[in-house]
Short mmCIF file of C-alpha atoms in Angstrom, two decimals:
data_model
loop_
_atom_site.label_atom_id
_atom_site.label_comp_id
_atom_site.label_asym_id
_atom_site.label_seq_id
_atom_site.Cartn_x
_atom_site.Cartn_y
_atom_site.Cartn_z
CA MET A 215 -94.22 46.39 -101.45
CA ASN A 216 -96.42 46.24 -98.37
CA LYS A 217 -95.39 47.30 -94.95
CA THR A 218 -94.97 43.77 -93.71
CA THR A 219 -92.56 42.89 -96.52
CA ALA A 220 -90.59 46.10 -96.06
CA VAL A 221 -90.23 45.42 -92.36
CA ALA A 222 -89.15 41.86 -93.07
CA ILE A 223 -86.51 43.01 -95.60
CA ALA A 224 -85.29 45.68 -93.24
CA ILE A 225 -84.94 43.10 -90.50
CA VAL A 226 -83.03 40.73 -92.81
CA VAL A 227 -80.73 43.49 -94.06
CA GLY A 228 -80.18 44.69 -90.56
CA LEU A 229 -79.30 41.18 -89.41
CA ILE A 230 -76.89 40.78 -92.35
CA ALA A 231 -75.30 44.18 -91.64
CA VAL A 232 -74.77 43.14 -88.05
CA SER A 233 -73.73 39.53 -88.69
CA ALA A 234 -71.37 40.05 -91.67
CA PRO A 235 -68.71 42.04 -89.73
CA ILE A 236 -69.05 39.58 -86.88
CA ALA A 237 -68.51 36.64 -89.27
CA ILE A 238 -65.43 38.28 -90.81
CA THR A 239 -64.02 39.13 -87.40
CA LEU A 240 -64.63 35.59 -86.17
CA TYR A 241 -62.78 34.16 -89.18
CA LEU A 242 -59.81 36.49 -88.63
CA ALA A 243 -59.82 35.63 -84.94
CA TRP A 244 -59.84 31.91 -85.79
CA LYS A 245 -56.98 32.33 -88.26
CA GLN A 246 -54.92 34.30 -85.77
CA SER A 247 -55.56 31.76 -83.02
CA PHE A 248 -54.61 28.90 -85.39
CA ASN A 249 -51.31 30.58 -86.31
CA GLU A 250 -50.52 31.39 -82.68
CA GLN A 251 -51.12 27.80 -81.54
CA MET A 252 -49.05 26.41 -84.42
CA ALA A 253 -46.22 28.80 -83.56
CA GLU A 254 -46.47 27.69 -79.92
CA ALA A 255 -46.19 24.04 -81.00
CA ALA A 256 -43.09 24.85 -83.08
CA THR A 257 -41.50 26.67 -80.12
CA LEU A 258 -42.15 23.71 -77.82
CA ALA A 259 -40.73 21.24 -80.35
CA ARG A 260 -37.57 23.34 -80.70
CA ASP A 261 -37.22 23.52 -76.91
CA VAL A 262 -37.55 19.73 -76.53
CA LEU A 263 -35.04 19.21 -79.38
CA ARG A 264 -32.56 21.62 -77.78
CA ARG A 265 -32.78 19.79 -74.46
CA SER A 266 -32.38 16.39 -76.15
CA ASP A 267 -29.41 17.57 -78.26
CA GLU A 268 -27.73 18.98 -75.13
CA SER A 269 -28.29 15.75 -73.19
CA THR A 270 -26.86 13.63 -76.00
CA ALA A 271 -23.84 15.90 -76.49
CA GLN A 272 -23.13 15.90 -72.77
CA SER A 273 -23.38 12.09 -72.67
CA PHE A 274 -20.58 11.79 -75.26
CA VAL A 275 -18.40 14.18 -73.25
CA ILE A 276 -18.86 11.88 -70.24
CA PHE A 277 -18.16 8.76 -72.32
CA ARG A 278 -14.93 10.24 -73.69
CA THR A 279 -13.80 11.34 -70.23
CA LEU A 280 -14.36 7.88 -68.73
CA GLU A 281 -12.73 6.13 -71.68
CA ALA A 282 -9.72 8.44 -71.52
CA ALA A 283 -9.05 7.24 -67.98
CA HIS A 284 -8.17 3.79 -69.43
CA ALA A 285 -9.35 2.03 -66.29
CA SER A 286 -8.53 -1.67 -66.22
CA ASP A 287 -11.60 -2.17 -64.02
CA PRO A 288 -14.49 0.18 -64.92
CA CYS A 289 -15.99 -0.52 -61.49
CA SER A 290 -12.91 0.13 -59.39
CA ASP A 291 -13.14 2.63 -56.55
CA GLU A 292 -11.19 5.13 -58.63
CA SER A 293 -13.51 4.72 -61.63
CA MET A 294 -16.61 5.16 -59.48
CA ARG A 295 -15.13 8.29 -57.91
CA LEU A 296 -14.72 9.66 -61.42
CA MET A 297 -18.34 8.70 -62.18
CA ARG A 298 -19.52 10.60 -59.10
CA LYS A 299 -17.44 13.64 -60.05
CA LEU A 300 -18.91 13.67 -63.56
CA HIS A 301 -22.39 13.09 -62.10
CA LEU A 302 -22.04 16.14 -59.87
CA GLY A 303 -20.79 18.28 -62.76
CA SER A 304 -23.65 17.34 -65.06
CA ASP A 305 -26.90 19.30 -65.29
CA GLN A 306 -28.62 16.60 -67.34
CA PHE A 307 -28.14 13.17 -65.78
CA GLN A 308 -29.34 11.43 -62.63
CA ALA A 309 -26.64 8.73 -62.68
CA ILE A 310 -23.56 7.47 -64.56
CA ALA A 311 -23.03 3.73 -64.85
CA TYR A 312 -21.10 0.88 -66.47
CA VAL A 313 -23.01 -1.84 -68.36
CA LYS A 314 -21.67 -5.15 -69.66
CA ASP A 315 -23.55 -8.12 -71.11
CA ASP A 316 -26.89 -6.43 -70.40
CA ARG A 317 -26.02 -6.02 -66.72
CA MET A 318 -25.40 -2.77 -64.84
CA LEU A 319 -22.33 -3.63 -62.77
CA CYS A 320 -21.82 -0.28 -61.05
CA SER A 321 -22.82 3.38 -61.10
CA SER A 322 -22.19 6.70 -59.37
CA PHE A 323 -24.42 5.28 -56.58
CA GLY A 324 -22.20 2.18 -56.05
CA ARG A 325 -21.94 -1.44 -57.23
CA HIS A 326 -25.08 -3.22 -58.41
CA ASN A 327 -24.82 -6.24 -60.79
CA THR A 328 -28.39 -5.56 -61.94
CA LEU A 329 -29.84 -7.37 -64.95
CA LEU A 330 -31.16 -4.78 -67.43
CA GLY A 331 -32.05 -7.01 -70.36
CA PRO A 332 -31.45 -6.15 -74.01
CA PRO A 333 -31.60 -2.54 -75.26
CA THR A 334 -34.90 -1.14 -76.48
CA TYR A 335 -33.13 -0.13 -79.66
CA ALA A 336 -29.70 0.77 -81.07
CA THR A 337 -28.98 4.25 -82.45
CA GLY A 338 -26.96 5.02 -85.54
CA TYR A 339 -24.37 6.99 -83.57
CA GLY A 340 -22.96 4.23 -81.41
CA THR A 341 -25.29 4.01 -78.42
CA ASP A 342 -27.86 1.53 -77.10
CA ILE A 343 -31.03 2.95 -75.54
CA ARG A 344 -33.03 1.38 -72.73
CA THR A 345 -36.20 3.32 -72.01
CA SER A 346 -37.12 1.87 -68.58
CA VAL A 347 -34.21 1.27 -66.21
CA GLU A 348 -34.63 1.04 -62.44
CA PHE A 349 -31.78 1.55 -59.98
CA PRO A 350 -31.79 -0.70 -56.88
CA ILE A 351 -31.19 2.37 -54.71
CA LEU A 352 -34.19 4.17 -56.22
CA PRO A 353 -36.94 1.54 -56.56
CA GLY A 354 -40.06 2.57 -58.42
CA ARG A 355 -38.30 5.31 -60.41
CA LYS A 356 -37.74 4.64 -64.10
CA PHE A 357 -34.91 6.21 -66.09
CA LEU A 358 -33.84 6.28 -69.70
CA MET A 359 -30.33 4.89 -70.12
CA SER A 360 -27.93 5.51 -73.01
CA THR A 361 -24.97 3.11 -73.23
CA HIS A 362 -21.89 3.71 -75.37
CA ARG A 363 -21.65 0.47 -77.32
CA ALA A 364 -17.85 0.58 -77.60
CA SER A 365 -17.07 0.97 -73.89
CA GLY A 366 -20.21 0.11 -71.89
CA TYR A 367 -20.23 3.44 -70.06
CA SER A 368 -23.75 4.74 -69.62
CA VAL A 369 -25.76 7.74 -68.49
CA ALA A 370 -29.25 7.75 -66.98
CA ILE A 371 -31.69 10.59 -67.42
CA HIS A 372 -35.11 11.18 -65.93
CA PRO A 373 -37.52 10.58 -68.85
CA ASP A 374 -39.47 13.75 -68.04
CA LEU A 375 -36.50 16.13 -68.09
CA PRO A 376 -36.21 16.79 -71.87
CA VAL A 377 -40.01 17.09 -72.20
CA ASN A 378 -40.55 19.24 -69.12
CA VAL A 379 -41.51 22.43 -70.92
CA PHE A 380 -43.85 25.05 -69.46
CA VAL A 381 -47.23 25.13 -71.22
CA ASP A 382 -50.57 26.74 -70.48
CA GLU A 383 -52.60 23.95 -72.13
CA PRO A 384 -52.56 20.78 -69.96
CA ASN A 385 -53.23 18.43 -72.91
CA VAL A 386 -50.17 19.41 -74.94
CA ALA A 387 -48.13 16.36 -76.03
CA VAL A 388 -44.35 16.52 -76.46
CA GLY A 389 -41.68 13.89 -77.07
CA VAL A 390 -38.73 12.54 -79.00
CA PHE A 391 -38.69 9.65 -81.50
CA SER A 392 -35.99 7.76 -83.39
CA ASN A 393 -35.73 8.68 -87.08
CA GLY A 394 -34.57 5.19 -87.96
CA SER A 395 -36.88 2.88 -86.05
CA GLY A 396 -39.71 5.33 -85.47
CA LYS A 397 -39.83 4.25 -81.84
CA VAL A 398 -40.69 6.82 -79.20
CA ILE A 399 -37.73 7.56 -76.93
CA LEU A 400 -39.39 10.03 -74.56
CA SER A 401 -42.98 11.22 -74.49
CA ARG A 402 -45.59 13.05 -72.51
CA GLY A 403 -49.16 12.86 -73.76
CA ALA A 404 -50.51 11.53 -77.05
CA PHE A 405 -48.42 10.33 -80.00
CA LYS A 406 -49.47 9.03 -83.43
CA PRO A 407 -47.01 7.09 -85.63
CA ASP A 408 -48.52 8.79 -88.69
CA TRP A 409 -46.89 12.03 -87.59
CA ILE A 410 -43.49 10.57 -88.49
CA LYS A 411 -44.62 10.08 -92.11
CA ALA A 412 -45.51 13.77 -92.35
CA LEU A 413 -41.89 14.71 -91.59
CA GLY A 414 -40.42 12.57 -94.37
CA SER A 415 -36.88 13.70 -95.11
CA ALA A 416 -37.55 17.36 -94.24
CA SER A 417 -35.83 19.13 -91.37
CA GLU A 418 -39.14 20.25 -89.89
CA ALA A 419 -42.88 19.91 -90.41
CA GLN A 420 -46.01 21.72 -89.22
CA PHE A 421 -49.49 20.36 -89.89
CA SER A 422 -52.93 19.54 -88.51
CA ASP A 423 -54.15 15.95 -88.34
CA GLY A 424 -57.69 17.04 -87.53
CA GLU A 425 -57.26 16.56 -83.79
CA HIS A 426 -53.90 18.18 -83.11
CA LEU A 427 -51.69 20.96 -84.40
CA VAL A 428 -48.34 19.21 -84.76
CA ALA A 429 -44.81 20.59 -85.12
CA ILE A 430 -41.77 18.34 -85.63
CA GLN A 431 -38.09 19.35 -85.58
CA ARG A 432 -35.37 17.00 -86.82
CA SER A 433 -32.02 17.04 -85.02
CA GLY A 434 -29.15 18.21 -87.20
CA LYS A 435 -26.65 16.20 -85.11
CA TYR A 436 -28.33 12.96 -84.08
CA SER A 437 -30.83 10.48 -85.50
CA PHE A 438 -33.91 11.64 -83.60
CA SER A 439 -36.61 14.27 -83.90
CA ALA A 440 -38.68 16.20 -81.36
CA TYR A 441 -42.39 16.86 -81.64
CA ALA A 442 -45.09 18.93 -79.95
CA ALA A 443 -48.84 18.54 -80.47
CA ILE A 444 -51.49 20.97 -79.22
CA PRO A 445 -55.18 19.94 -79.24
CA GLN A 446 -56.95 21.66 -82.11
CA SER A 447 -59.70 22.57 -79.67
CA ALA A 448 -57.29 25.18 -78.26
CA VAL A 449 -57.81 27.21 -81.45
CA GLY A 450 -61.43 27.70 -80.54
CA THR A 451 -60.64 29.37 -77.24
CA GLY A 452 -59.83 32.76 -78.79
CA LEU A 453 -62.74 32.37 -81.18
CA ARG A 454 -65.22 31.86 -78.37
CA ARG A 455 -63.92 34.88 -76.48
CA THR A 456 -64.31 37.08 -79.57
CA ALA A 457 -67.82 35.77 -80.21
CA LEU A 458 -68.92 36.62 -76.71
CA ILE A 459 -67.65 40.17 -77.19
CA LEU A 460 -69.18 40.77 -80.64
CA VAL A 461 -72.62 39.18 -80.31
CA PRO A 462 -75.20 42.01 -80.11
CA ILE A 463 -76.10 41.99 -76.46
CA GLY A 464 -79.26 44.02 -77.10
CA ILE A 465 -80.85 41.40 -79.40
CA VAL A 466 -80.74 38.69 -76.79
CA ALA A 467 -80.47 40.84 -73.70
CA GLY A 468 -82.50 38.56 -71.52
CA LEU A 469 -80.65 35.41 -72.62
CA VAL A 470 -77.25 37.07 -72.33
CA LEU A 471 -78.14 38.37 -68.89
CA ALA A 472 -79.19 34.88 -67.78
CA LEU A 473 -76.01 33.36 -69.20
CA ALA A 474 -73.92 36.09 -67.60
CA VAL A 475 -75.51 35.44 -64.21
CA PHE A 476 -74.93 31.70 -64.67
CA HIS A 477 -71.35 32.28 -65.77
CA LEU A 478 -70.61 34.60 -62.85
CA ALA A 479 -72.19 32.17 -60.40
CA ARG A 480 -70.08 29.33 -61.78
CA GLN A 481 -66.98 31.50 -61.66
CA GLN A 482 -67.63 32.45 -58.05
CA LEU A 483 -67.97 28.77 -57.17
CA ALA A 484 -64.72 27.89 -58.90
CA LEU A 485 -61.64 27.80 -56.70
CA PRO A 486 -59.60 30.32 -58.76
CA ALA A 487 -62.34 32.92 -58.37
CA VAL A 488 -62.70 32.18 -54.65
CA LEU A 489 -58.93 32.48 -54.33
CA LYS A 490 -59.01 35.97 -55.82
CA VAL A 491 -61.75 36.98 -53.41
CA ALA A 492 -59.80 35.50 -50.50
CA LEU A 493 -56.77 37.60 -51.37
CA ARG A 494 -58.91 40.74 -51.42
CA ARG A 495 -60.61 39.85 -48.12
CA HIS A 496 -57.35 38.88 -46.36
CA GLU A 497 -58.58 35.38 -45.52
CA PHE A 498 -55.01 34.05 -45.42
CA PHE A 499 -52.88 33.79 -42.30
CA LEU A 500 -49.52 32.30 -41.37
CA ALA A 501 -48.45 29.38 -39.23
CA TYR A 502 -44.78 29.18 -38.26
CA GLN A 503 -42.83 25.90 -38.28
CA PRO A 504 -39.90 26.21 -35.81
CA LEU A 505 -36.38 25.40 -37.00
CA VAL A 506 -34.17 23.88 -34.28
CA GLU A 507 -30.40 23.68 -33.99
CA LEU A 508 -29.64 19.96 -33.51
CA ARG A 509 -26.49 20.43 -31.43
CA GLY A 510 -27.40 23.33 -29.19
CA GLY A 511 -31.18 22.87 -29.07
CA ARG A 512 -31.96 26.53 -29.74
CA CYS A 513 -34.81 27.59 -32.02
CA ILE A 514 -32.96 29.71 -34.57
CA GLY A 515 -35.73 30.35 -37.08
CA ALA A 516 -39.17 29.45 -38.41
CA GLU A 517 -40.67 28.77 -41.81
CA ALA A 518 -43.72 30.91 -42.67
CA LEU A 519 -46.47 28.60 -43.95
CA ILE A 520 -49.52 30.08 -45.68
CA ARG A 521 -52.94 28.94 -44.41
CA TRP A 522 -56.48 29.75 -45.63
CA ARG A 523 -59.59 29.96 -43.48
CA ARG A 524 -62.90 30.73 -45.22
CA PRO A 525 -65.40 33.13 -43.58
CA ASN A 526 -67.49 30.12 -42.49
CA GLY A 527 -64.49 28.71 -40.61
CA GLU A 528 -63.65 26.07 -43.22
CA MET A 529 -59.92 25.48 -43.73
CA VAL A 530 -58.68 24.96 -47.30
CA ARG A 531 -55.64 22.70 -47.49
CA PRO A 532 -52.46 24.19 -49.02
CA ASP A 533 -52.07 21.18 -51.32
CA LEU A 534 -55.39 22.19 -52.88
CA PHE A 535 -55.03 25.94 -53.30
CA ILE A 536 -51.27 26.30 -53.92
CA PRO A 537 -51.36 24.33 -57.23
CA VAL A 538 -54.41 26.35 -58.31
CA ALA A 539 -52.60 29.58 -57.49
CA GLU A 540 -49.60 28.39 -59.54
CA ASP A 541 -51.75 27.34 -62.51
CA THR A 542 -53.76 30.57 -62.58
CA GLY A 543 -50.83 32.96 -62.09
CA LEU A 544 -52.01 34.05 -58.62
CA ILE A 545 -49.06 32.52 -56.76
CA HIS A 546 -47.05 35.76 -56.91
CA GLU A 547 -49.94 37.57 -55.22
CA VAL A 548 -49.95 34.86 -52.55
CA THR A 549 -46.21 35.42 -52.03
CA LYS A 550 -46.82 39.15 -51.66
CA ARG A 551 -49.50 38.44 -49.07
CA VAL A 552 -47.07 36.22 -47.13
CA MET A 553 -44.55 39.07 -47.06
CA GLU A 554 -47.22 41.52 -45.91
CA ILE A 555 -48.19 39.28 -42.99
CA VAL A 556 -44.54 38.62 -42.07
CA ALA A 557 -43.96 42.38 -41.97
CA GLN A 558 -47.04 42.94 -39.80
CA GLU A 559 -46.43 40.10 -37.34
CA THR A 560 -42.75 39.31 -36.89
CA GLU A 561 -40.96 42.65 -36.59
CA HIS A 562 -41.04 42.65 -32.77
CA LEU A 563 -39.91 39.00 -32.54
CA LEU A 564 -36.97 39.54 -34.90
CA LYS A 565 -35.82 42.65 -33.05
CA ALA A 566 -36.11 40.87 -29.71
CA HIS A 567 -34.06 37.93 -31.06
CA PRO A 568 -31.55 39.42 -33.54
CA GLY A 569 -30.16 36.03 -34.56
CA PHE A 570 -33.59 34.63 -35.44
CA HIS A 571 -34.88 34.35 -39.03
CA ILE A 572 -38.18 33.83 -40.85
CA GLY A 573 -38.15 31.56 -43.91
CA ILE A 574 -40.25 32.68 -46.88
CA ASN A 575 -41.05 30.30 -49.74
CA LEU A 576 -40.69 31.56 -53.31
CA SER A 577 -42.53 29.83 -56.16
CA HIS A 578 -41.13 29.12 -59.61
CA VAL A 579 -43.11 32.16 -60.81
CA ASP A 580 -41.46 34.42 -58.21
CA LEU A 581 -38.04 33.35 -59.51
CA GLN A 582 -38.94 34.61 -62.99
CA LEU A 583 -40.10 38.10 -61.96
CA ASP A 584 -37.74 41.05 -61.62
CA ASP A 585 -39.77 42.64 -58.83
CA THR A 586 -39.19 39.73 -56.41
CA PRO A 587 -35.82 41.03 -55.09
CA HIS A 588 -37.35 44.50 -54.72
CA LEU A 589 -40.24 43.07 -52.68
CA ILE A 590 -37.78 41.37 -50.34
CA GLN A 591 -35.69 44.53 -50.05
CA ASP A 592 -38.82 46.56 -49.23
CA LEU A 593 -39.82 43.95 -46.64
CA ILE A 594 -36.48 44.25 -44.80
CA ARG A 595 -36.53 48.04 -44.96
CA LYS A 596 -40.14 48.26 -43.77
CA MET A 597 -39.46 46.01 -40.78
CA GLY A 598 -36.14 47.63 -39.90
CA VAL A 599 -34.41 44.25 -39.55
CA GLN A 600 -31.19 42.77 -40.96
CA PRO A 601 -30.89 40.65 -44.13
CA HIS A 602 -29.97 37.55 -42.09
CA ASN A 603 -33.40 37.78 -40.43
CA ILE A 604 -35.03 36.61 -43.67
CA LEU A 605 -34.29 33.22 -45.31
CA VAL A 606 -35.50 32.58 -48.86
CA GLU A 607 -36.59 29.04 -49.76
CA ALA A 608 -36.99 27.86 -53.37
CA THR A 609 -37.95 24.44 -54.73
CA GLU A 610 -36.27 22.53 -57.58
CA ARG A 611 -39.05 23.50 -59.98
CA GLY A 612 -38.04 27.14 -59.64
CA PHE A 613 -34.67 26.33 -61.23
CA MET A 614 -36.04 24.91 -64.49
CA GLN A 615 -35.81 28.28 -66.28
CA ALA A 616 -32.21 28.41 -65.15
CA ASP A 617 -30.86 31.66 -66.61
CA LYS A 618 -33.63 33.88 -65.28
CA ALA A 619 -33.81 32.10 -61.93
CA ARG A 620 -30.02 32.43 -61.49
CA LYS A 621 -30.27 36.20 -62.07
CA ILE A 622 -33.12 36.64 -59.60
CA MET A 623 -31.35 34.55 -56.98
CA GLY A 624 -28.13 36.49 -57.59
CA ASP A 625 -30.02 39.73 -56.97
CA ILE A 626 -31.44 38.27 -53.74
CA HIS A 627 -27.98 37.13 -52.65
CA ALA A 628 -26.66 40.61 -53.35
CA LEU A 629 -29.04 41.81 -50.61
CA LYS A 630 -27.00 39.57 -48.25
CA LEU A 631 -29.87 37.12 -47.78
CA LYS A 632 -29.30 33.39 -47.56
CA ILE A 633 -31.09 30.95 -49.86
CA ALA A 634 -32.21 27.35 -49.26
CA ILE A 635 -33.17 24.74 -51.86
CA ASP A 636 -36.36 23.05 -50.65
CA ASP A 637 -37.57 19.49 -51.41
CA PHE A 638 -34.25 18.59 -53.04
CA GLY A 639 -34.26 15.14 -54.70
CA THR A 640 -38.06 14.86 -55.04
CA GLY A 641 -38.07 16.19 -58.62
CA TYR A 642 -35.70 15.45 -61.48
CA SER A 643 -33.22 18.28 -61.37
CA SER A 644 -29.52 17.49 -61.47
CA LEU A 645 -27.05 17.68 -58.62
CA SER A 646 -25.21 20.38 -60.55
CA TYR A 647 -27.92 22.89 -59.57
CA LEU A 648 -26.28 22.94 -56.16
CA GLU A 649 -23.09 24.30 -57.72
CA LYS A 650 -24.58 26.59 -60.35
CA PHE A 651 -27.00 28.50 -58.12
CA PRO A 652 -26.08 30.74 -55.16
CA LEU A 653 -27.29 28.45 -52.36
CA ASP A 654 -26.53 28.35 -48.64
CA TYR A 655 -28.81 25.61 -47.29
CA LEU A 656 -30.08 22.26 -48.54
CA LYS A 657 -33.38 21.08 -47.08
CA ILE A 658 -33.68 17.28 -46.91
CA ASP A 659 -37.23 16.34 -47.85
CA LYS A 660 -39.42 14.43 -45.39
CA SER A 661 -39.76 11.53 -47.85
CA PHE A 662 -36.03 10.82 -47.39
CA VAL A 663 -36.04 11.49 -43.64
CA ASP A 664 -38.79 8.85 -43.24
CA THR A 665 -36.48 6.15 -44.69
CA MET A 666 -33.52 6.88 -42.40
CA GLY A 667 -32.20 3.96 -40.43
CA GLY A 668 -34.16 1.41 -42.44
CA LYS A 669 -32.82 -1.56 -44.35
CA THR A 670 -34.26 -0.63 -47.73
CA ALA A 671 -32.14 0.65 -50.63
CA THR A 672 -33.82 4.06 -50.46
CA SER A 673 -32.55 4.58 -46.89
CA GLN A 674 -29.10 5.21 -48.36
CA VAL A 675 -30.26 8.12 -50.50
CA VAL A 676 -30.33 10.51 -47.53
CA VAL A 677 -26.73 9.57 -46.66
CA HIS A 678 -25.72 10.33 -50.24
CA ILE A 679 -27.46 13.72 -50.05
CA ILE A 680 -25.81 14.57 -46.72
CA GLU A 681 -22.32 13.76 -47.98
CA MET A 682 -22.93 15.71 -51.17
CA ALA A 683 -24.08 18.77 -49.18
CA LYS A 684 -20.98 18.54 -47.00
CA SER A 685 -18.70 18.45 -50.03
CA LEU A 686 -20.36 21.62 -51.33
CA LYS A 687 -20.20 23.28 -47.87
CA LEU A 688 -23.98 23.70 -47.67
CA ASP A 689 -25.69 23.77 -44.28
CA MET A 690 -28.48 21.19 -44.00
CA ILE A 691 -32.05 21.34 -42.70
CA ALA A 692 -33.96 18.08 -42.27
CA GLU A 693 -37.73 18.34 -42.74
CA GLY A 694 -40.45 16.22 -41.16
CA VAL A 695 -38.41 14.94 -38.21
CA GLU A 696 -40.75 13.00 -35.92
CA THR A 697 -38.69 10.61 -33.74
CA ALA A 698 -35.70 10.69 -31.41
CA GLU A 699 -34.05 8.02 -33.58
CA GLN A 700 -34.19 10.36 -36.57
CA VAL A 701 -32.67 13.18 -34.50
CA LYS A 702 -29.80 10.91 -33.42
CA PHE A 703 -29.22 9.71 -37.00
CA LEU A 704 -29.02 13.31 -38.25
CA GLN A 705 -26.78 14.47 -35.40
CA GLU A 706 -24.33 11.63 -35.98
CA ARG A 707 -24.00 12.57 -39.63
CA GLY A 708 -23.46 16.26 -39.07
CA VAL A 709 -26.84 17.71 -40.11
CA GLN A 710 -27.06 21.10 -38.46
CA TYR A 711 -30.79 21.91 -38.28
CA ALA A 712 -34.18 20.20 -38.31
CA GLN A 713 -37.90 20.89 -38.21
CA GLY A 714 -40.85 18.60 -37.65
CA TYR A 715 -43.43 17.38 -35.18
CA PHE A 716 -40.73 15.99 -32.87
CA PHE A 717 -39.94 19.60 -31.96
CA ALA A 718 -43.20 21.42 -32.67
CA LYS A 719 -46.10 21.65 -35.09
CA PRO A 720 -46.70 24.84 -37.10
CA MET A 721 -48.06 27.44 -34.71
CA PRO A 722 -49.36 31.02 -34.48
CA LEU A 723 -46.82 33.79 -33.88
CA ARG A 724 -47.74 34.25 -30.22
CA ASP A 725 -46.99 30.56 -29.54
CA LEU A 726 -43.79 30.80 -31.56
CA ALA A 727 -42.48 33.59 -29.32
CA VAL A 728 -43.14 31.43 -26.25
CA PHE A 729 -41.48 28.43 -27.91
CA VAL A 730 -38.36 30.43 -28.83
CA ALA A 731 -37.98 31.67 -25.25
CA LYS A 732 -38.48 28.17 -23.83
CA MET A 733 -35.87 26.63 -26.14
CA GLU A 734 -33.38 29.39 -25.26
CA LYS A 735 -33.78 28.61 -21.56
CA LEU A 736 -33.33 24.87 -22.14
CA ALA A 737 -30.24 25.45 -24.26
CA ALA A 738 -28.71 27.67 -21.59
CA GLN A 739 -29.02 25.02 -18.86
#
């Protein structure tokens, strides 16, 4: 054996010795990733099924309650009051209605006489399903409606509510289909009719169709099944990470170095990476949106709004970087930075005006983390102010993981802080959240304020929200107020507070202090 051959064999053996463990490790990594993704699909399918079972069970409770009233006129004032009461007590439905001869005659919103047309399909447990119903008072919004065939009483649910499960992979498909007809009842993302065949008569199924990892769960109570499908490409994510770790860097040092430089450059150009750098470099600052008392005219608080200015002076809009922060898990760090700035800037203002407060927004992530109440407690202690000087604001999305969010909010309330629900009515949460969570304020979203005083059906939604808040003894804050007519409308209906360009735009702290003093002088005159 000559030297050249020996060297060649040694090289081949060496390559095999290096590559064989890598190949085995890659296979194990692929198998583990496959099993993890399939387990995730099964968990999502069970979650969707649980939500759908709960919605259906709650609908029958409502049907029985309405039927037990034995109303001679299902659309009498007394019947509609009962509908509204059941609507408020439900955490699943956006409306309760009465349907006869394919017409919706009335609902918890009022009388309608709206033609719905025939049902999409009939279930085997006594209900008719319509998958695209529009209420006159909420044009452009589609709801799924379930009607009890025997009585005509109906419930409407936002079609996204049962399938609104938290996932890391944006292309995950989830939904519910009828076991009898095979028709899709609710869905988000892709769906293939062949998936139904894979379930057969079994109670559950897990399989790959070549493009998706699919899990299906059959309801044990009703004639529908829930499914979740994760793109099979997700399996390769863990595999690629392992490959990058195990490939012998020394063999292709130059290539790896070039790829690493390219990768790092791309990462630095990506917004998530820039966001991380911005947090380290303290590129964020706060603007304060004044909150004005409608009756007295005093400025009694301000909402702290995060802003981002790049080193070159460029401003990055919040509607661009906030969703990225939420998607990448950085939103809690942003919240911490807001608290740091509030502590640095507002201590003197709050001590000079003891009745004043600063509103801090909490994300849905903050409402799932046990350290959030501790951060707020540390903020108050560090500043040496009172609990009423800080107002916590949370959006509807933060309530989706209800049990954990309720605990966190309870811990915050225990600190004697007040809590506001922000953007209420813009999502698809139920009115019952207002009763089940420890809330003090309801913020009326600008989209509803803009319709006030108009002649459209949507202009009545804000009146409905105001009356509901009154019945629950919640103080109200109107957002986005821009005209004197809107101020008058809100004052006449008992809304206590407002913010918007009619009073002032978001401003730096030094301007806020001047504004507060000016409004105090005007109120005293």
